[in-house]
Every structure is written in structure tokens, then in C-alpha cells.
mmCIF file of C-alpha atoms in Angstrom:
data_model
loop_
_atom_site.group_PDB
_atom_site.id
_atom_site.type_symbol
_atom_site.label_atom_id
_atom_site.label_comp_id
_atom_site.label_asym_id
_atom_site.label_seq_id
_atom_site.Cartn_x
_atom_site.Cartn_y
_atom_site.Cartn_z
ATOM 1 C CA MET A 530 0.000 0.000 0.000
ATOM 2 C CA THR A 531 1.344 3.412 -0.954
ATOM 3 C CA ARG A 532 1.061 6.254 1.503
ATOM 4 C CA THR A 533 1.108 9.958 0.844
ATOM 5 C CA ASP A 534 2.648 12.401 3.272
ATOM 6 C CA ASP A 535 -0.785 13.711 4.236
ATOM 7 C CA PRO A 536 -2.781 11.606 6.693
ATOM 8 C CA ARG A 537 -6.407 10.781 6.113
ATOM 9 C CA ARG A 538 -8.507 13.171 8.157
ATOM 10 C CA ILE A 539 -11.895 12.305 9.591
ATOM 11 C CA GLU A 540 -13.925 14.726 11.692
ATOM 12 C CA LEU A 541 -15.151 13.322 14.978
ATOM 13 C CA ARG A 542 -18.278 14.807 16.537
ATOM 14 C CA HIS A 543 -18.243 14.612 20.318
ATOM 15 C CA ALA A 544 -21.107 14.358 22.764
ATOM 16 C CA ASP A 545 -20.894 18.090 23.527
ATOM 17 C CA GLY A 546 -21.280 18.989 19.831
ATOM 18 C CA SER A 547 -17.634 19.908 19.331
ATOM 19 C CA THR A 548 -15.496 18.379 16.597
ATOM 20 C CA SER A 549 -11.919 17.241 16.346
ATOM 21 C CA PRO A 550 -9.836 15.492 13.700
ATOM 22 C CA LEU A 551 -8.833 11.848 13.711
ATOM 23 C CA LEU A 552 -5.680 11.549 11.621
ATOM 24 C CA ILE A 553 -5.063 8.131 10.055
ATOM 25 C CA VAL A 554 -1.750 6.967 8.619
ATOM 26 C CA ASP A 555 -2.084 3.670 6.782
ATOM 27 C CA ALA A 556 0.654 1.078 7.012
ATOM 28 C CA ASP A 557 2.994 0.646 4.049
ATOM 29 C CA ALA A 558 2.197 -3.075 4.101
ATOM 30 C CA ARG A 559 -0.039 -4.273 6.914
ATOM 31 C CA ASP A 560 1.310 -6.939 9.205
ATOM 32 C CA PRO A 561 -1.803 -8.947 10.194
ATOM 33 C CA GLY A 562 -0.139 -10.048 13.424
ATOM 34 C CA ARG A 563 0.250 -6.531 14.770
ATOM 35 C CA PRO A 564 -2.592 -4.425 16.160
ATOM 36 C CA ALA A 565 -3.364 -0.926 15.034
ATOM 37 C CA VAL A 566 -2.298 1.961 17.281
ATOM 38 C CA LEU A 567 -4.349 4.875 18.608
ATOM 39 C CA VAL A 568 -2.154 7.767 19.772
ATOM 40 C CA LEU A 569 -3.440 9.812 22.735
ATOM 41 C CA PRO A 570 -1.601 13.162 22.899
ATOM 42 C CA GLY A 571 0.037 14.749 25.881
ATOM 43 C CA ILE A 572 -1.291 17.827 27.603
ATOM 44 C CA ALA A 573 -1.662 20.852 25.291
ATOM 45 C CA VAL A 574 -0.022 18.980 22.366
ATOM 46 C CA GLY A 575 -1.881 18.892 19.055
ATOM 47 C CA ALA A 576 -2.462 15.677 17.116
ATOM 48 C CA ARG A 577 -0.365 16.702 14.115
ATOM 49 C CA TYR A 578 2.733 16.846 16.314
ATOM 50 C CA TYR A 579 2.726 13.029 16.351
ATOM 51 C CA LEU A 580 2.771 12.492 12.583
ATOM 52 C CA PRO A 581 6.486 11.498 12.515
ATOM 53 C CA LEU A 582 5.693 8.867 15.154
ATOM 54 C CA ALA A 583 2.698 7.612 13.180
ATOM 55 C CA ARG A 584 4.677 7.400 9.938
ATOM 56 C CA ALA A 585 7.489 5.494 11.619
ATOM 57 C CA LEU A 586 5.023 2.959 13.050
ATOM 58 C CA ALA A 587 3.282 2.676 9.674
ATOM 59 C CA SER A 588 6.628 1.863 8.072
ATOM 60 C CA GLY A 589 6.768 -1.077 10.480
ATOM 61 C CA GLY A 590 3.440 -2.440 9.265
ATOM 62 C CA VAL A 591 1.190 -0.820 11.879
ATOM 63 C CA PRO A 592 -1.724 1.429 10.876
ATOM 64 C CA VAL A 593 -2.040 4.411 13.194
ATOM 65 C CA ALA A 594 -4.715 6.893 14.176
ATOM 66 C CA ILE A 595 -4.031 10.052 16.177
ATOM 67 C CA THR A 596 -6.905 11.604 18.046
ATOM 68 C CA GLU A 597 -7.171 15.125 19.429
ATOM 69 C CA LEU A 598 -8.001 15.696 23.090
ATOM 70 C CA ARG A 599 -10.920 18.066 23.605
ATOM 71 C CA GLY A 600 -9.718 21.642 23.809
ATOM 72 C CA GLN A 601 -6.347 20.947 22.198
ATOM 73 C CA GLY A 602 -4.975 21.431 18.699
ATOM 74 C CA GLU A 603 -7.807 21.683 16.169
ATOM 75 C CA SER A 604 -10.557 20.707 18.584
ATOM 76 C CA THR A 605 -13.545 23.079 18.535
ATOM 77 C CA HIS A 606 -14.405 22.333 22.171
ATOM 78 C CA ARG A 607 -15.289 25.540 23.981
ATOM 79 C CA ILE A 608 -12.850 26.122 26.833
ATOM 80 C CA GLY A 609 -13.930 28.410 29.633
ATOM 81 C CA ARG A 610 -16.774 28.988 32.012
ATOM 82 C CA GLY A 611 -20.007 27.634 30.557
ATOM 83 C CA GLY A 612 -18.256 25.117 28.325
ATOM 84 C CA ALA A 613 -19.093 21.408 28.466
ATOM 85 C CA ALA A 614 -17.131 19.084 30.738
ATOM 86 C CA ALA A 615 -13.793 17.847 29.400
ATOM 87 C CA GLY A 616 -12.193 15.806 32.168
ATOM 88 C CA TYR A 617 -10.556 12.409 32.311
ATOM 89 C CA HIS A 618 -13.933 10.641 32.387
ATOM 90 C CA GLU A 619 -15.209 12.337 29.229
ATOM 91 C CA SER A 620 -12.016 11.397 27.403
ATOM 92 C CA ALA A 621 -11.969 7.797 28.664
ATOM 93 C CA ALA A 622 -15.693 7.090 28.360
ATOM 94 C CA GLU A 623 -16.649 9.109 25.274
ATOM 95 C CA ASP A 624 -13.736 10.320 23.176
ATOM 96 C CA VAL A 625 -11.543 7.209 23.084
ATOM 97 C CA PRO A 626 -14.504 4.930 22.191
ATOM 98 C CA LEU A 627 -15.513 7.355 19.431
ATOM 99 C CA ALA A 628 -12.014 7.197 17.941
ATOM 100 C CA LEU A 629 -12.000 3.401 18.187
ATOM 101 C CA GLU A 630 -15.341 3.164 16.375
ATOM 102 C CA VAL A 631 -14.027 5.223 13.472
ATOM 103 C CA MET A 632 -10.793 3.217 13.392
ATOM 104 C CA GLU A 633 -12.799 0.001 13.062
ATOM 105 C CA ARG A 634 -14.810 1.471 10.205
ATOM 106 C CA GLU A 635 -11.737 2.786 8.380
ATOM 107 C CA LEU A 636 -9.153 0.094 9.116
ATOM 108 C CA GLY A 637 -11.267 -2.987 9.664
ATOM 109 C CA ARG A 638 -11.848 -4.942 12.838
ATOM 110 C CA ARG A 639 -8.517 -5.589 14.547
ATOM 111 C CA PRO A 640 -7.093 -5.157 18.057
ATOM 112 C CA VAL A 641 -5.837 -1.708 19.010
ATOM 113 C CA VAL A 642 -2.997 -0.628 21.265
ATOM 114 C CA LEU A 643 -3.441 2.715 23.007
ATOM 115 C CA LEU A 644 -0.181 4.689 22.812
ATOM 116 C CA GLY A 645 -0.393 7.533 25.303
ATOM 117 C CA HIS A 646 2.065 10.346 25.825
ATOM 118 C CA SER A 647 2.220 11.939 29.279
ATOM 119 C CA MET A 648 -1.364 12.856 30.262
ATOM 120 C CA GLY A 649 -2.596 10.908 27.237
ATOM 121 C CA ALA A 650 -1.278 7.746 28.869
ATOM 122 C CA GLN A 651 -3.216 8.562 32.040
ATOM 123 C CA ILE A 652 -6.375 8.800 29.943
ATOM 124 C CA GLY A 653 -5.422 5.520 28.277
ATOM 125 C CA VAL A 654 -5.109 3.836 31.671
ATOM 126 C CA TYR A 655 -8.543 5.111 32.655
ATOM 127 C CA HIS A 656 -10.017 3.728 29.440
ATOM 128 C CA LEU A 657 -8.578 0.308 30.314
ATOM 129 C CA ALA A 658 -10.788 0.374 33.410
ATOM 130 C CA ARG A 659 -13.782 0.211 31.072
ATOM 131 C CA HIS A 660 -12.599 -3.179 29.719
ATOM 132 C CA ASP A 661 -13.092 -2.318 26.071
ATOM 133 C CA PRO A 662 -12.675 -5.604 24.129
ATOM 134 C CA ARG A 663 -11.150 -3.716 21.185
ATOM 135 C CA VAL A 664 -8.112 -2.673 23.228
ATOM 136 C CA ALA A 665 -5.266 -5.182 23.349
ATOM 137 C CA GLY A 666 -2.749 -3.218 25.382
ATOM 138 C CA LEU A 667 -1.244 0.099 26.401
ATOM 139 C CA VAL A 668 2.066 1.804 25.663
ATOM 140 C CA ALA A 669 2.914 4.807 27.837
ATOM 141 C CA VAL A 670 5.785 6.985 26.583
ATOM 142 C CA ALA A 671 7.262 9.815 28.656
ATOM 143 C CA ALA A 672 4.292 9.178 30.923
ATOM 144 C CA GLN A 673 3.634 9.207 34.637
ATOM 145 C CA SER A 674 1.263 9.205 37.509
ATOM 146 C CA PRO A 675 1.382 12.808 38.753
ATOM 147 C CA PHE A 676 1.026 11.622 42.376
ATOM 148 C CA HIS A 677 3.543 13.763 44.230
ATOM 149 C CA ARG A 678 5.086 10.870 46.149
ATOM 150 C CA GLY A 679 6.400 9.391 42.914
ATOM 151 C CA TYR A 680 8.787 12.310 42.409
ATOM 152 C CA PRO A 681 11.904 13.637 44.138
ATOM 153 C CA ARG A 682 10.928 15.685 47.185
ATOM 154 C CA ARG A 683 11.509 19.091 45.601
ATOM 155 C CA VAL A 684 9.366 18.303 42.565
ATOM 156 C CA GLY A 685 6.799 16.569 44.748
ATOM 157 C CA ARG A 686 6.323 19.733 46.805
ATOM 158 C CA ARG A 687 5.697 21.707 43.616
ATOM 159 C CA LEU A 688 3.129 19.163 42.487
ATOM 160 C CA ARG A 689 1.309 19.356 45.816
ATOM 161 C CA ALA A 690 1.234 23.145 45.573
ATOM 162 C CA GLY A 691 0.032 22.967 41.976
ATOM 163 C CA ALA A 692 -2.734 20.579 42.982
ATOM 164 C CA ILE A 693 -4.123 23.386 45.166
ATOM 165 C CA LEU A 694 -3.340 26.419 43.019
ATOM 166 C CA LEU A 695 -4.292 25.235 39.538
ATOM 167 C CA PRO A 696 -7.883 24.121 40.301
ATOM 168 C CA ALA A 697 -8.452 27.515 41.925
ATOM 169 C CA ILE A 698 -7.280 29.253 38.762
ATOM 170 C CA GLY A 699 -9.503 26.970 36.699
ATOM 171 C CA TRP A 700 -12.519 27.684 38.906
ATOM 172 C CA VAL A 701 -12.116 31.436 38.342
ATOM 173 C CA THR A 702 -11.287 31.431 34.628
ATOM 174 C CA GLY A 703 -12.646 28.116 33.360
ATOM 175 C CA HIS A 704 -9.201 27.070 32.154
ATOM 176 C CA VAL A 705 -5.545 26.864 33.162
ATOM 177 C CA PRO A 706 -2.816 28.386 30.976
ATOM 178 C CA GLY A 707 -0.689 25.706 29.369
ATOM 179 C CA ARG A 708 2.502 27.493 30.429
ATOM 180 C CA PHE A 709 2.148 25.948 33.896
ATOM 181 C CA PHE A 710 3.000 22.670 32.149
ATOM 182 C CA GLY A 711 5.563 24.133 29.772
ATOM 183 C CA ALA A 712 3.038 24.136 26.927
ATOM 184 C CA ASP A 713 1.034 26.572 24.829
ATOM 185 C CA GLY A 714 -2.683 27.177 24.780
ATOM 186 C CA ARG A 715 -5.277 26.622 27.481
ATOM 187 C CA ILE A 716 -6.238 23.484 29.383
ATOM 188 C CA PRO A 717 -9.873 22.775 30.345
ATOM 189 C CA ALA A 718 -10.479 23.286 34.053
ATOM 190 C CA ASP A 719 -12.196 19.881 34.393
ATOM 191 C CA ARG A 720 -9.094 18.096 33.149
ATOM 192 C CA ILE A 721 -6.922 20.001 35.589
ATOM 193 C CA ARG A 722 -9.217 19.167 38.510
ATOM 194 C CA ASP A 723 -8.890 15.450 37.721
ATOM 195 C CA TRP A 724 -5.123 15.828 37.326
ATOM 196 C CA SER A 725 -4.945 17.652 40.659
ATOM 197 C CA ARG A 726 -6.834 14.890 42.456
ATOM 198 C CA LEU A 727 -4.251 12.422 41.188
ATOM 199 C CA ALA A 728 -1.318 14.692 42.033
ATOM 200 C CA ALA A 729 -2.504 15.380 45.582
ATOM 201 C CA SER A 730 -3.748 11.976 46.716
ATOM 202 C CA GLY A 731 -3.264 9.405 43.977
ATOM 203 C CA ALA A 732 -7.069 9.019 43.859
ATOM 204 C CA MET A 733 -8.065 7.361 40.589
ATOM 205 C CA GLN A 734 -11.726 8.365 40.481
ATOM 206 C CA PRO A 735 -12.389 11.274 38.105
ATOM 207 C CA ALA A 736 -15.371 13.592 38.461
ATOM 208 C CA ARG A 737 -18.708 12.589 36.885
ATOM 209 C CA ALA A 738 -17.597 8.933 36.674
ATOM 210 C CA ASP A 739 -20.219 6.328 35.813
ATOM 211 C CA LEU A 740 -18.223 3.443 37.290
ATOM 212 C CA ASP A 741 -15.663 2.692 39.977
ATOM 213 C CA TYR A 742 -12.484 3.292 37.983
ATOM 214 C CA ARG A 743 -10.215 1.992 40.695
ATOM 215 C CA ALA A 744 -12.088 -1.310 40.840
ATOM 216 C CA GLY A 745 -12.047 -1.513 37.062
ATOM 217 C CA LEU A 746 -8.293 -0.944 36.926
ATOM 218 C CA ALA A 747 -7.758 -3.691 39.505
ATOM 219 C CA ARG A 748 -9.211 -6.195 37.010
ATOM 220 C CA VAL A 749 -7.261 -5.092 33.918
ATOM 221 C CA SER A 750 -5.190 -7.925 32.469
ATOM 222 C CA VAL A 751 -4.049 -6.636 29.055
ATOM 223 C CA PRO A 752 -0.288 -5.961 28.875
ATOM 224 C CA ALA A 753 1.223 -2.514 29.314
ATOM 225 C CA LEU A 754 4.630 -1.035 28.486
ATOM 226 C CA ALA A 755 6.123 2.168 29.888
ATOM 227 C CA VAL A 756 9.005 3.768 27.988
ATOM 228 C CA VAL A 757 10.942 6.244 30.121
ATOM 229 C CA ILE A 758 13.000 8.882 28.310
ATOM 230 C CA ALA A 759 16.366 9.572 29.957
ATOM 231 C CA ASP A 760 16.716 12.897 31.779
ATOM 232 C CA ASP A 761 12.995 13.643 31.586
ATOM 233 C CA PRO A 762 12.158 15.453 34.839
ATOM 234 C CA LEU A 763 8.439 15.519 33.993
ATOM 235 C CA ALA A 764 8.184 11.725 33.772
ATOM 236 C CA PRO A 765 10.995 10.073 35.754
ATOM 237 C CA GLU A 766 11.152 6.318 36.154
ATOM 238 C CA SER A 767 9.608 6.476 39.633
ATOM 239 C CA ALA A 768 6.525 8.287 38.302
ATOM 240 C CA ALA A 769 6.245 5.894 35.349
ATOM 241 C CA ARG A 770 6.241 2.988 37.803
ATOM 242 C CA GLY A 771 3.463 4.787 39.654
ATOM 243 C CA LEU A 772 1.405 4.775 36.466
ATOM 244 C CA LEU A 773 1.952 1.039 35.940
ATOM 245 C CA ALA A 774 1.033 0.425 39.578
ATOM 246 C CA MET A 775 -2.512 1.486 38.667
ATOM 247 C CA LEU A 776 -2.723 -1.877 36.856
ATOM 248 C CA PRO A 777 -1.897 -4.390 39.608
ATOM 249 C CA ARG A 778 -3.035 -7.498 37.697
ATOM 250 C CA ALA A 779 -1.707 -6.540 34.278
ATOM 251 C CA ARG A 780 1.504 -7.871 32.786
ATOM 252 C CA THR A 781 3.586 -4.705 32.815
ATOM 253 C CA SER A 782 7.110 -3.857 31.729
ATOM 254 C CA LEU A 783 9.263 -0.737 31.830
ATOM 255 C CA GLU A 784 12.108 0.214 29.515
ATOM 256 C CA VAL A 785 14.444 3.195 29.731
ATOM 257 C CA GLU A 786 15.498 4.883 26.503
ATOM 258 C CA PRO A 787 19.060 6.034 27.336
ATOM 259 C CA GLU A 788 19.122 8.916 24.866
ATOM 260 C CA ALA A 789 17.715 12.200 26.206
ATOM 261 C CA LEU A 790 15.117 12.652 23.464
ATOM 262 C CA GLY A 791 13.015 15.169 25.402
ATOM 263 C CA HIS A 792 9.641 14.920 27.100
ATOM 264 C CA ASN A 793 7.802 15.979 23.925
ATOM 265 C CA SER A 794 10.409 15.973 21.170
ATOM 266 C CA TRP A 795 10.880 12.181 21.218
ATOM 267 C CA ALA A 796 7.745 12.087 19.047
ATOM 268 C CA ARG A 797 9.543 14.088 16.339
ATOM 269 C CA THR A 798 12.561 11.748 16.308
ATOM 270 C CA PRO A 799 10.765 8.519 17.186
ATOM 271 C CA ALA A 800 12.964 5.759 15.721
ATOM 272 C CA ALA A 801 14.303 4.443 19.037
ATOM 273 C CA VAL A 802 10.891 4.470 20.724
ATOM 274 C CA VAL A 803 9.194 2.887 17.707
ATOM 275 C CA ALA A 804 11.724 0.048 17.720
ATOM 276 C CA ARG A 805 10.849 -0.642 21.365
ATOM 277 C CA VAL A 806 7.107 -0.506 20.682
ATOM 278 C CA LEU A 807 7.286 -2.899 17.732
ATOM 279 C CA ALA A 808 9.494 -5.328 19.644
ATOM 280 C CA TRP A 809 7.063 -5.239 22.591
ATOM 281 C CA MET A 810 4.125 -5.893 20.269
ATOM 282 C CA ASP A 811 5.912 -8.903 18.824
ATOM 283 C CA ARG A 812 6.652 -10.295 22.289
ATOM 284 C CA GLU A 813 3.306 -9.619 23.911
ATOM 285 C CA LEU A 814 0.671 -9.421 21.195
ATOM 286 C CA LEU A 815 1.810 -11.150 18.028
ATOM 287 C CA THR A 816 -0.903 -13.512 16.902
ATOM 288 C CA PRO A 817 -0.249 -16.551 14.682
ATOM 289 C CA SER A 818 -1.164 -16.246 11.036
ATOM 290 C CA PRO A 819 -3.682 -18.654 9.438
ATOM 291 C CA ASP A 820 -0.761 -20.422 7.747
ATOM 292 C CA ASP A 821 0.826 -21.043 11.151
ATOM 293 C CA ASP A 822 -2.436 -22.536 12.420
ATOM 294 C CA GLU A 823 -2.672 -24.841 9.431
ATOM 295 C CA GLY A 824 0.889 -25.971 10.000
ATOM 296 C CA ALA A 825 0.144 -26.745 13.632
ATOM 297 C CA ASP A 826 -2.821 -28.918 12.658
ATOM 298 C CA ALA A 827 -0.856 -30.903 10.064
#
């Protein structure tokens, strides 16, 4: 299959009436043993930023879709007082399933791995609590639990302070400036309140939840991989282990990429991370082809 440089773009319509793009990069030649990948962006990072990552995975035989978190990138979600809710629950319960439905329509029925970056991985973990049969696993890159005890003391104190200050700013303005996280744009206040609950207490129950997320996470059994980027103060190994600890029954693994690729910029030079992801897929998720089954029966 021949790809162009431009991804296929499909407009998603969310429950609040807003729209956002789903960008699809088809594989050069699909490997039927490998799942598709749905990329969940980090905080205040637009979907198009991950196109080099998607193209590298597609070159390895994996079709990829990149979704846009509400209020980020090209999303039309209204941020501010009076806007619809846009917290962890809305992403996990509404937006991820919507993206998966479109992926199935466009790419055919096949398992999907959620590849989350930073906060996107947190949303991916929360979606696992919903036990979606379409999801075969999770990859978390430069990702973390923001619980303050998973960080060095100095950073942990800043997280505890932020867990108090940022929701107050969001309550007044309806959003939090992205610069508090070293990013551009604005972050919906609901998302920050859920983040703050995690940062302050490690509580895994977002607002407006329709299920017990903590109980759901305790039953997750699909495999998960965390890739830690060297010298990433925003997602150190200790915080990545905290994220995996949310999945006590899952088969989890953690790998450290020794090159300091940057908390965000790894997605622009993704070769090393992609090699790890493809190798993990082959170890954990590779399914036998029909020819292999026939050989086994002979």
C-alpha cells in the first residue's frame, strides 16, 4: 500500500457537539499479526505533532490513528466557564470509544494498542478500566502518575502546591494556561481538577464517573509497556512505575530509553521508541497467522 505524506482526516463529533480530527496513517504493508495503534496526545499537544511517530510505526506495518483531546490542537471544544465538561472521564468514556469506532470502520476490525504520551497515557489507563474488548494493550511513553510521592521531594512539593493552586485558577477562569505545564494554549479546568486529584492523593476516580475506575483498573489484564525517556524530569522512572502500579493485575514492563530525546520531542525523532514498541508488540501481542495454524494442525 502506498502512503502519501498527508494523513487521512476524519472529523469526529463529540457528545458536547464539538469536533476534532482523527488523523489516520495507513501502514505501508499491513502486518496482520500486529494491532493498530491509537495515539493519545500529551497535555496541550496537538495531534499533528505526532505524525512522525505515526509514519514510523506505519513503516513497520502498523496502521495508526491520532486523536485530538478536547480543547487541544484543532478541537472546537469551547474552553472556559459555561463550556461542556472535558475531564478524564469524558475522554476515557466518550472520546476514546468514538475514535476506536471510526478506526474500526476505516481500518477494519482488529485489536488496538493505546499509545499515550504523558497525560494521554493517564487517559489511556482510565479507558482500560472500562474493559473495552477492542483494546489489546497500552504503551505509555514519557508518561507518569502525577502523584507527588512518585517524584523527588523538591518536585513533589511543587506538584502538591500545583494541585491546590491550579484548580483555583480553573474555577475562576474556566481554564488553566498551558505554560504551567511548559506548553502553549489553554487546558480545560475539568481536566486540571482530575489531574490535581491524582497529584494530591493518587485518587483514581475522576469527576462525573459512571463506574468505579479503581475497581475496574484492579481487574485489567491486558499488557502494558512504559518507555521512560532519559533525563525527563516531567516523567521520571519512579513516576512511570506509579502509572503502571494502577494496573496491579496486568503484565507490565518498563524500559528506559538512554538517549535524552526530550519529554515531547521524542515524538519528532521517534525511531528508538518505535523500535521498542514494535518489539514489545511482537513479544506480547503477536498472533499466529492462518498459515501457522494450518501448519500446527498438520
